[in-house]
Amino acid sequence: MNITIYDVAREANVSMATVSRVVNGNPNVKPVTRKKVLEVIERLGYRPNAVARGLASKKTTTVGVIIPDISNIFFAELARGIEDIATMYKYNIILSNSDQNKEKEFHLLNTMLGKQVDGIVFMGGNISDEHVVEFEKSPVPIVLAGSIEETATIPSVNIDYEQAVYDSIKEFIEKGHRNIAFVVGPLHEPRNSEKKLKGYQRALEESEIPYDEELVIEGDYTYDSGLEAFEKLLEAKNVPTAILVGSDEMALGVVHGAEDKGYSIPENFEVITSDNTRLSLMVRPQLTTIVQPLYDIGAVAMRLLTKLMNKEKATENIVILPHRIEHRQSTK
């Protein structure tokens, strides 16, 4: 049987308002009364009804997190940053996987709003105009984490993806490489087509290296697409000597694909990956990588959301965190 606030009040011989004040930490309760109520709560095993409290305060201290795939280590590290900051500020998390499906994303968005969440952190590869319309209609704040929205209308936290790719390609060029491949994620995602690919092209253009379509291979972030990408690069007219890869899982596929063919990393192919997840350290050779502060992206997104939910002034709504290149064994 569920123990209610009425049961506690009756057992402690006080009003329900007094029990409520004790539960909510209101100081306007005599110490002896507070002690008696807390003893009854402990003995009966009473747990306050979060939904009822939310209705009364118009806050549920619950945040929705919509994530493409929690089994992907990239998103898992982002989610950990979100969860840790949520816990620090005493918010609970409702986590849902969208599978990068637009209909499912909108369904989850409406489901979470129906559950009266106080705010939402959203992660998705393709933020369309339809998404922006839905986000702007939301009665609660929404913050994007690791997701690009071209109009900068919706608060977001990212790194400068174009500059990160540019820096990596320039590093290859400075080492003397001319045939430089880019195994990029899905090109329908603005983060890849409007940011990363442009960084690649800008670096080549500045060094007067012709853009070769055969050296740009589109993958889907998976290990298998990395294996397939390496097979395609071997068939190119100008086989690359350096490869930038758009995700750690794809990079493992590229490295293993090369080793399966008898090639050596970095002697035959230098490789830089993009995420700096634990995978980049677990493979041999360990991967040189663009360091995206994944945990920090999630943490800063959640902190920004807490400010918006509490109507605090945020210094900036579009946050760009720093990146760097961590040199390991997959480059010379």
mmCIF file of C-alpha atoms in Angstrom, residues 41-322:
data_model
loop_
_atom_site.group_PDB
_atom_site.id
_atom_site.type_symbol
_atom_site.label_atom_id
_atom_site.label_comp_id
_atom_site.label_asym_id
_atom_site.label_seq_id
_atom_site.Cartn_x
_atom_site.Cartn_y
_atom_site.Cartn_z
ATOM 1 C CA ILE A 41 8.314 9.478 7.578
ATOM 2 C CA GLU A 42 11.209 7.104 8.248
ATOM 3 C CA ARG A 43 9.055 4.535 10.044
ATOM 4 C CA LEU A 44 6.289 4.495 7.423
ATOM 5 C CA GLY A 45 8.679 4.687 4.457
ATOM 6 C CA TYR A 46 6.894 7.694 2.985
ATOM 7 C CA ARG A 47 8.195 8.996 -0.358
ATOM 8 C CA PRO A 48 6.915 12.366 -1.606
ATOM 9 C CA ASN A 49 4.958 12.232 -4.863
ATOM 10 C CA ALA A 50 7.186 14.044 -7.366
ATOM 11 C CA VAL A 51 4.313 14.522 -9.826
ATOM 12 C CA ALA A 52 2.079 16.111 -7.201
ATOM 13 C CA ARG A 53 4.912 18.343 -6.014
ATOM 14 C CA GLY A 54 5.572 19.345 -9.597
ATOM 15 C CA LEU A 55 1.943 20.313 -10.130
ATOM 16 C CA ALA A 56 2.013 22.456 -7.021
ATOM 17 C CA SER A 57 5.311 24.199 -7.804
ATOM 18 C CA LYS A 58 4.871 24.144 -11.608
ATOM 19 C CA LYS A 59 8.304 22.499 -11.733
ATOM 20 C CA THR A 60 9.099 18.795 -11.929
ATOM 21 C CA THR A 61 12.898 19.143 -11.565
ATOM 22 C CA THR A 62 13.039 16.750 -14.509
ATOM 23 C CA VAL A 63 14.959 17.281 -17.746
ATOM 24 C CA GLY A 64 14.444 15.395 -20.991
ATOM 25 C CA VAL A 65 17.484 14.264 -22.972
ATOM 26 C CA ILE A 66 16.950 13.159 -26.576
ATOM 27 C CA ILE A 67 19.990 11.328 -27.926
ATOM 28 C CA PRO A 68 20.523 9.503 -31.248
ATOM 29 C CA ASP A 69 22.010 6.309 -29.793
ATOM 30 C CA ILE A 70 23.183 5.801 -26.207
ATOM 31 C CA SER A 71 25.141 2.689 -27.281
ATOM 32 C CA ASN A 72 27.431 4.953 -29.351
ATOM 33 C CA ILE A 73 30.382 5.890 -27.122
ATOM 34 C CA PHE A 74 30.417 9.439 -28.577
ATOM 35 C CA PHE A 75 26.904 10.166 -27.311
ATOM 36 C CA ALA A 76 27.440 8.176 -24.118
ATOM 37 C CA GLU A 77 30.264 10.524 -23.076
ATOM 38 C CA LEU A 78 28.128 13.565 -23.896
ATOM 39 C CA ALA A 79 25.253 12.118 -21.861
ATOM 40 C CA ARG A 80 27.538 11.524 -18.886
ATOM 41 C CA GLY A 81 28.414 15.222 -18.794
ATOM 42 C CA ILE A 82 24.719 16.118 -18.924
ATOM 43 C CA GLU A 83 23.797 13.687 -16.157
ATOM 44 C CA ASP A 84 26.556 14.781 -13.785
ATOM 45 C CA ILE A 85 25.596 18.454 -13.974
ATOM 46 C CA ALA A 86 21.892 17.591 -13.737
ATOM 47 C CA THR A 87 22.601 15.679 -10.529
ATOM 48 C CA MET A 88 24.655 18.578 -9.174
ATOM 49 C CA TYR A 89 21.673 20.896 -9.663
ATOM 50 C CA LYS A 90 19.221 18.274 -8.360
ATOM 51 C CA TYR A 91 17.471 17.521 -11.654
ATOM 52 C CA ASN A 92 16.356 14.053 -12.731
ATOM 53 C CA ILE A 93 16.907 12.848 -16.299
ATOM 54 C CA ILE A 94 14.526 11.166 -18.741
ATOM 55 C CA LEU A 95 16.748 9.727 -21.483
ATOM 56 C CA SER A 96 15.394 8.590 -24.853
ATOM 57 C CA ASN A 97 17.003 7.273 -28.046
ATOM 58 C CA SER A 98 15.776 8.866 -31.281
ATOM 59 C CA ASP A 99 17.724 6.677 -33.741
ATOM 60 C CA GLN A 100 18.243 9.850 -35.840
ATOM 61 C CA ASN A 101 14.636 9.424 -37.042
ATOM 62 C CA LYS A 102 12.853 12.765 -37.495
ATOM 63 C CA GLU A 103 9.369 11.423 -36.741
ATOM 64 C CA LYS A 104 10.643 9.713 -33.610
ATOM 65 C CA GLU A 105 12.478 12.890 -32.554
ATOM 66 C CA PHE A 106 9.270 14.921 -32.763
ATOM 67 C CA HIS A 107 7.308 12.181 -30.988
ATOM 68 C CA LEU A 108 9.837 12.099 -28.134
ATOM 69 C CA LEU A 109 9.825 15.882 -27.935
ATOM 70 C CA ASN A 110 6.051 15.972 -27.512
ATOM 71 C CA THR A 111 6.093 13.017 -25.103
ATOM 72 C CA MET A 112 8.589 14.773 -22.855
ATOM 73 C CA LEU A 113 6.639 18.024 -22.950
ATOM 74 C CA GLY A 114 3.586 15.962 -21.974
ATOM 75 C CA LYS A 115 5.519 14.690 -18.962
ATOM 76 C CA GLN A 116 5.996 18.325 -17.891
ATOM 77 C CA VAL A 117 9.796 18.345 -18.094
ATOM 78 C CA ASP A 118 11.372 21.670 -17.132
ATOM 79 C CA GLY A 119 13.763 21.659 -20.095
ATOM 80 C CA ILE A 120 15.265 19.497 -22.846
ATOM 81 C CA VAL A 121 18.792 18.769 -24.079
ATOM 82 C CA PHE A 122 18.615 17.662 -27.704
ATOM 83 C CA MET A 123 21.260 15.863 -29.759
ATOM 84 C CA GLY A 124 20.736 15.220 -33.438
ATOM 85 C CA GLY A 125 22.789 15.222 -36.615
ATOM 86 C CA ASN A 126 20.331 17.058 -38.837
ATOM 87 C CA ILE A 127 18.563 20.058 -37.268
ATOM 88 C CA SER A 128 16.094 21.078 -39.970
ATOM 89 C CA ASP A 129 13.814 24.116 -40.273
ATOM 90 C CA GLU A 130 11.019 21.868 -38.965
ATOM 91 C CA HIS A 131 13.056 21.177 -35.844
ATOM 92 C CA VAL A 132 13.592 24.895 -35.261
ATOM 93 C CA VAL A 133 9.844 25.550 -35.578
ATOM 94 C CA GLU A 134 9.091 22.818 -33.028
ATOM 95 C CA PHE A 135 11.823 24.024 -30.667
ATOM 96 C CA GLU A 136 10.553 27.615 -30.820
ATOM 97 C CA LYS A 137 7.019 26.430 -29.975
ATOM 98 C CA SER A 138 8.279 24.624 -26.876
ATOM 99 C CA PRO A 139 6.993 26.039 -23.569
ATOM 100 C CA VAL A 140 10.299 25.066 -21.912
ATOM 101 C CA PRO A 141 13.926 25.845 -22.864
ATOM 102 C CA ILE A 142 15.788 23.568 -25.282
ATOM 103 C CA VAL A 143 19.580 23.408 -25.656
ATOM 104 C CA LEU A 144 21.438 21.560 -28.418
ATOM 105 C CA ALA A 145 24.557 19.571 -27.495
ATOM 106 C CA GLY A 146 27.063 18.683 -30.202
ATOM 107 C CA SER A 147 24.502 19.643 -32.860
ATOM 108 C CA ILE A 148 24.629 22.416 -35.453
ATOM 109 C CA GLU A 149 21.642 24.677 -36.133
ATOM 110 C CA GLU A 150 22.557 27.060 -38.943
ATOM 111 C CA THR A 151 20.479 30.101 -37.927
ATOM 112 C CA ALA A 152 21.929 30.153 -34.367
ATOM 113 C CA THR A 153 18.379 30.604 -33.089
ATOM 114 C CA ILE A 154 18.458 27.720 -30.617
ATOM 115 C CA PRO A 155 21.010 27.718 -27.748
ATOM 116 C CA SER A 156 23.797 25.231 -28.447
ATOM 117 C CA VAL A 157 27.217 23.944 -27.366
ATOM 118 C CA ASN A 158 29.790 22.707 -29.909
ATOM 119 C CA ILE A 159 33.393 23.044 -31.017
ATOM 120 C CA ASP A 160 34.450 24.828 -34.225
ATOM 121 C CA TYR A 161 34.184 21.755 -36.460
ATOM 122 C CA GLU A 162 35.391 23.534 -39.591
ATOM 123 C CA GLN A 163 38.528 24.820 -37.886
ATOM 124 C CA ALA A 164 39.236 21.444 -36.269
ATOM 125 C CA VAL A 165 39.254 19.708 -39.652
ATOM 126 C CA TYR A 166 41.245 22.562 -41.213
ATOM 127 C CA ASP A 167 43.902 22.250 -38.483
ATOM 128 C CA SER A 168 44.198 18.486 -39.040
ATOM 129 C CA ILE A 169 44.533 18.734 -42.820
ATOM 130 C CA LYS A 170 47.087 21.564 -42.538
ATOM 131 C CA GLU A 171 49.136 19.361 -40.233
ATOM 132 C CA PHE A 172 49.180 16.606 -42.870
ATOM 133 C CA ILE A 173 50.127 19.144 -45.561
ATOM 134 C CA GLU A 174 52.977 20.539 -43.473
ATOM 135 C CA LYS A 175 54.378 16.986 -43.261
ATOM 136 C CA GLY A 176 54.485 16.841 -47.064
ATOM 137 C CA HIS A 177 51.283 14.893 -47.804
ATOM 138 C CA ARG A 178 49.435 15.799 -51.035
ATOM 139 C CA ASN A 179 46.946 12.944 -51.337
ATOM 140 C CA ILE A 180 44.861 13.383 -48.207
ATOM 141 C CA ALA A 181 41.617 11.476 -47.744
ATOM 142 C CA PHE A 182 38.652 12.441 -45.596
ATOM 143 C CA VAL A 183 36.329 9.690 -44.341
ATOM 144 C CA VAL A 184 33.445 11.902 -43.275
ATOM 145 C CA GLY A 185 30.130 11.186 -41.551
ATOM 146 C CA PRO A 186 26.747 11.445 -43.309
ATOM 147 C CA LEU A 187 26.728 14.487 -45.591
ATOM 148 C CA HIS A 188 23.054 15.243 -44.962
ATOM 149 C CA GLU A 189 24.178 16.440 -41.542
ATOM 150 C CA PRO A 190 25.159 20.147 -41.577
ATOM 151 C CA ARG A 191 27.968 19.466 -39.115
ATOM 152 C CA ASN A 192 29.633 17.374 -41.851
ATOM 153 C CA SER A 193 28.599 19.119 -45.077
ATOM 154 C CA GLU A 194 28.592 22.760 -43.937
ATOM 155 C CA LYS A 195 31.426 22.644 -41.412
ATOM 156 C CA LYS A 196 33.840 19.716 -41.627
ATOM 157 C CA LEU A 197 33.911 19.358 -45.428
ATOM 158 C CA LYS A 198 34.445 23.087 -45.823
ATOM 159 C CA GLY A 199 37.397 22.949 -43.425
ATOM 160 C CA TYR A 200 38.901 20.157 -45.533
ATOM 161 C CA GLN A 201 38.386 22.062 -48.774
ATOM 162 C CA ARG A 202 39.732 25.345 -47.340
ATOM 163 C CA ALA A 203 42.969 23.702 -46.173
ATOM 164 C CA LEU A 204 43.538 22.102 -49.591
ATOM 165 C CA GLU A 205 42.731 25.295 -51.476
ATOM 166 C CA GLU A 206 45.128 27.398 -49.388
ATOM 167 C CA SER A 207 47.938 24.970 -50.237
ATOM 168 C CA GLU A 208 46.904 24.775 -53.918
ATOM 169 C CA ILE A 209 46.125 21.069 -53.695
ATOM 170 C CA PRO A 210 43.329 20.048 -56.103
ATOM 171 C CA TYR A 211 40.135 18.727 -54.513
ATOM 172 C CA ASP A 212 39.705 15.050 -55.435
ATOM 173 C CA GLU A 213 36.181 13.658 -54.952
ATOM 174 C CA GLU A 214 37.563 10.111 -54.875
ATOM 175 C CA LEU A 215 39.362 10.927 -51.621
ATOM 176 C CA VAL A 216 36.175 11.984 -49.797
ATOM 177 C CA ILE A 217 34.293 8.912 -48.592
ATOM 178 C CA GLU A 218 30.955 9.215 -46.814
ATOM 179 C CA GLY A 219 30.428 6.832 -43.901
ATOM 180 C CA ASP A 220 27.790 6.406 -41.201
ATOM 181 C CA TYR A 221 30.031 6.529 -38.099
ATOM 182 C CA THR A 222 30.197 2.724 -37.827
ATOM 183 C CA TYR A 223 33.202 0.387 -37.799
ATOM 184 C CA ASP A 224 31.967 -1.397 -40.939
ATOM 185 C CA SER A 225 31.727 1.867 -42.879
ATOM 186 C CA GLY A 226 35.366 2.528 -41.939
ATOM 187 C CA LEU A 227 36.389 -0.840 -43.377
ATOM 188 C CA GLU A 228 34.436 -0.105 -46.572
ATOM 189 C CA ALA A 229 35.911 3.384 -46.820
ATOM 190 C CA PHE A 230 39.461 2.041 -46.775
ATOM 191 C CA GLU A 231 38.617 -0.442 -49.565
ATOM 192 C CA LYS A 232 37.325 2.464 -51.695
ATOM 193 C CA LEU A 233 40.426 4.570 -51.012
ATOM 194 C CA LEU A 234 42.668 1.789 -52.314
ATOM 195 C CA GLU A 235 40.741 1.965 -55.606
ATOM 196 C CA ALA A 236 41.274 5.726 -56.000
ATOM 197 C CA LYS A 237 43.453 6.989 -58.829
ATOM 198 C CA ASN A 238 45.536 8.895 -56.267
ATOM 199 C CA VAL A 239 45.773 6.528 -53.297
ATOM 200 C CA PRO A 240 46.101 8.648 -50.150
ATOM 201 C CA THR A 241 49.055 8.677 -47.782
ATOM 202 C CA ALA A 242 47.121 10.431 -44.993
ATOM 203 C CA ILE A 243 43.537 9.945 -43.805
ATOM 204 C CA LEU A 244 41.345 12.079 -41.562
ATOM 205 C CA VAL A 245 38.384 10.123 -40.176
ATOM 206 C CA GLY A 246 35.139 11.643 -38.857
ATOM 207 C CA SER A 247 34.562 9.294 -35.905
ATOM 208 C CA ASP A 248 36.616 6.969 -33.724
ATOM 209 C CA GLU A 249 34.582 3.897 -34.637
ATOM 210 C CA MET A 250 35.091 4.534 -38.360
ATOM 211 C CA ALA A 251 38.785 5.182 -37.678
ATOM 212 C CA LEU A 252 39.125 1.715 -36.122
ATOM 213 C CA GLY A 253 37.624 0.311 -39.313
ATOM 214 C CA VAL A 254 40.115 2.255 -41.448
ATOM 215 C CA VAL A 255 43.102 1.123 -39.343
ATOM 216 C CA HIS A 256 42.025 -2.519 -39.259
ATOM 217 C CA GLY A 257 41.200 -2.439 -42.964
ATOM 218 C CA ALA A 258 44.735 -1.251 -43.690
ATOM 219 C CA GLU A 259 46.318 -3.855 -41.404
ATOM 220 C CA ASP A 260 44.203 -6.640 -42.931
ATOM 221 C CA LYS A 261 45.759 -5.728 -46.295
ATOM 222 C CA GLY A 262 49.265 -5.883 -44.853
ATOM 223 C CA TYR A 263 49.787 -2.125 -44.539
ATOM 224 C CA SER A 264 51.293 -0.430 -41.504
ATOM 225 C CA ILE A 265 49.996 2.590 -39.603
ATOM 226 C CA PRO A 266 51.597 5.165 -39.666
ATOM 227 C CA GLU A 267 54.362 4.002 -42.055
ATOM 228 C CA ASN A 268 52.025 3.554 -45.051
ATOM 229 C CA PHE A 269 49.099 5.707 -43.964
ATOM 230 C CA GLU A 270 49.012 8.402 -41.295
ATOM 231 C CA VAL A 271 45.617 8.588 -39.588
ATOM 232 C CA ILE A 272 43.901 11.269 -37.482
ATOM 233 C CA THR A 273 40.504 10.613 -35.925
ATOM 234 C CA SER A 274 37.932 13.076 -34.578
ATOM 235 C CA ASP A 275 36.401 12.276 -31.205
ATOM 236 C CA ASN A 276 39.024 11.235 -28.612
ATOM 237 C CA THR A 277 36.695 8.685 -27.043
ATOM 238 C CA ARG A 278 38.180 5.734 -25.147
ATOM 239 C CA LEU A 279 38.257 3.791 -28.439
ATOM 240 C CA SER A 280 41.122 5.971 -29.686
ATOM 241 C CA LEU A 281 43.268 4.686 -26.801
ATOM 242 C CA MET A 282 42.131 1.055 -26.921
ATOM 243 C CA VAL A 283 43.324 0.368 -30.484
ATOM 244 C CA ARG A 284 46.960 -0.242 -31.457
ATOM 245 C CA PRO A 285 48.493 1.952 -32.628
ATOM 246 C CA GLN A 286 46.742 4.498 -30.430
ATOM 247 C CA LEU A 287 45.100 7.154 -32.574
ATOM 248 C CA THR A 288 46.161 10.743 -33.020
ATOM 249 C CA THR A 289 42.910 12.661 -32.618
ATOM 250 C CA ILE A 290 41.068 15.925 -32.650
ATOM 251 C CA VAL A 291 40.128 16.364 -28.998
ATOM 252 C CA GLN A 292 36.476 17.209 -28.728
ATOM 253 C CA PRO A 293 35.709 17.767 -25.042
ATOM 254 C CA LEU A 294 32.656 15.501 -25.217
ATOM 255 C CA TYR A 295 31.994 15.409 -21.480
ATOM 256 C CA ASP A 296 32.339 19.194 -21.318
ATOM 257 C CA ILE A 297 29.960 19.728 -24.247
ATOM 258 C CA GLY A 298 27.301 17.778 -22.347
ATOM 259 C CA ALA A 299 28.104 19.447 -19.026
ATOM 260 C CA VAL A 300 28.083 22.989 -20.429
ATOM 261 C CA ALA A 301 24.836 22.293 -22.330
ATOM 262 C CA MET A 302 23.168 21.155 -19.110
ATOM 263 C CA ARG A 303 24.523 24.137 -17.157
ATOM 264 C CA LEU A 304 23.219 26.495 -19.855
ATOM 265 C CA LEU A 305 19.838 24.763 -19.635
ATOM 266 C CA THR A 306 19.707 25.235 -15.839
ATOM 267 C CA LYS A 307 20.243 28.967 -16.342
ATOM 268 C CA LEU A 308 17.495 29.182 -18.956
ATOM 269 C CA MET A 309 15.079 27.107 -16.836
ATOM 270 C CA ASN A 310 15.664 29.402 -13.859
ATOM 271 C CA LYS A 311 15.496 32.527 -16.031
ATOM 272 C CA GLU A 312 19.053 33.463 -15.150
ATOM 273 C CA LYS A 313 21.010 35.582 -17.600
ATOM 274 C CA ALA A 314 23.369 33.500 -19.731
ATOM 275 C CA THR A 315 26.574 35.177 -20.948
ATOM 276 C CA GLU A 316 26.096 33.571 -24.366
ATOM 277 C CA ASN A 317 23.619 31.111 -25.840
ATOM 278 C CA ILE A 318 25.887 29.854 -28.632
ATOM 279 C CA VAL A 319 28.905 28.304 -26.919
ATOM 280 C CA ILE A 320 32.010 27.177 -28.844
ATOM 281 C CA LEU A 321 34.435 25.150 -26.736
ATOM 282 C CA PRO A 322 38.150 24.829 -27.614
#
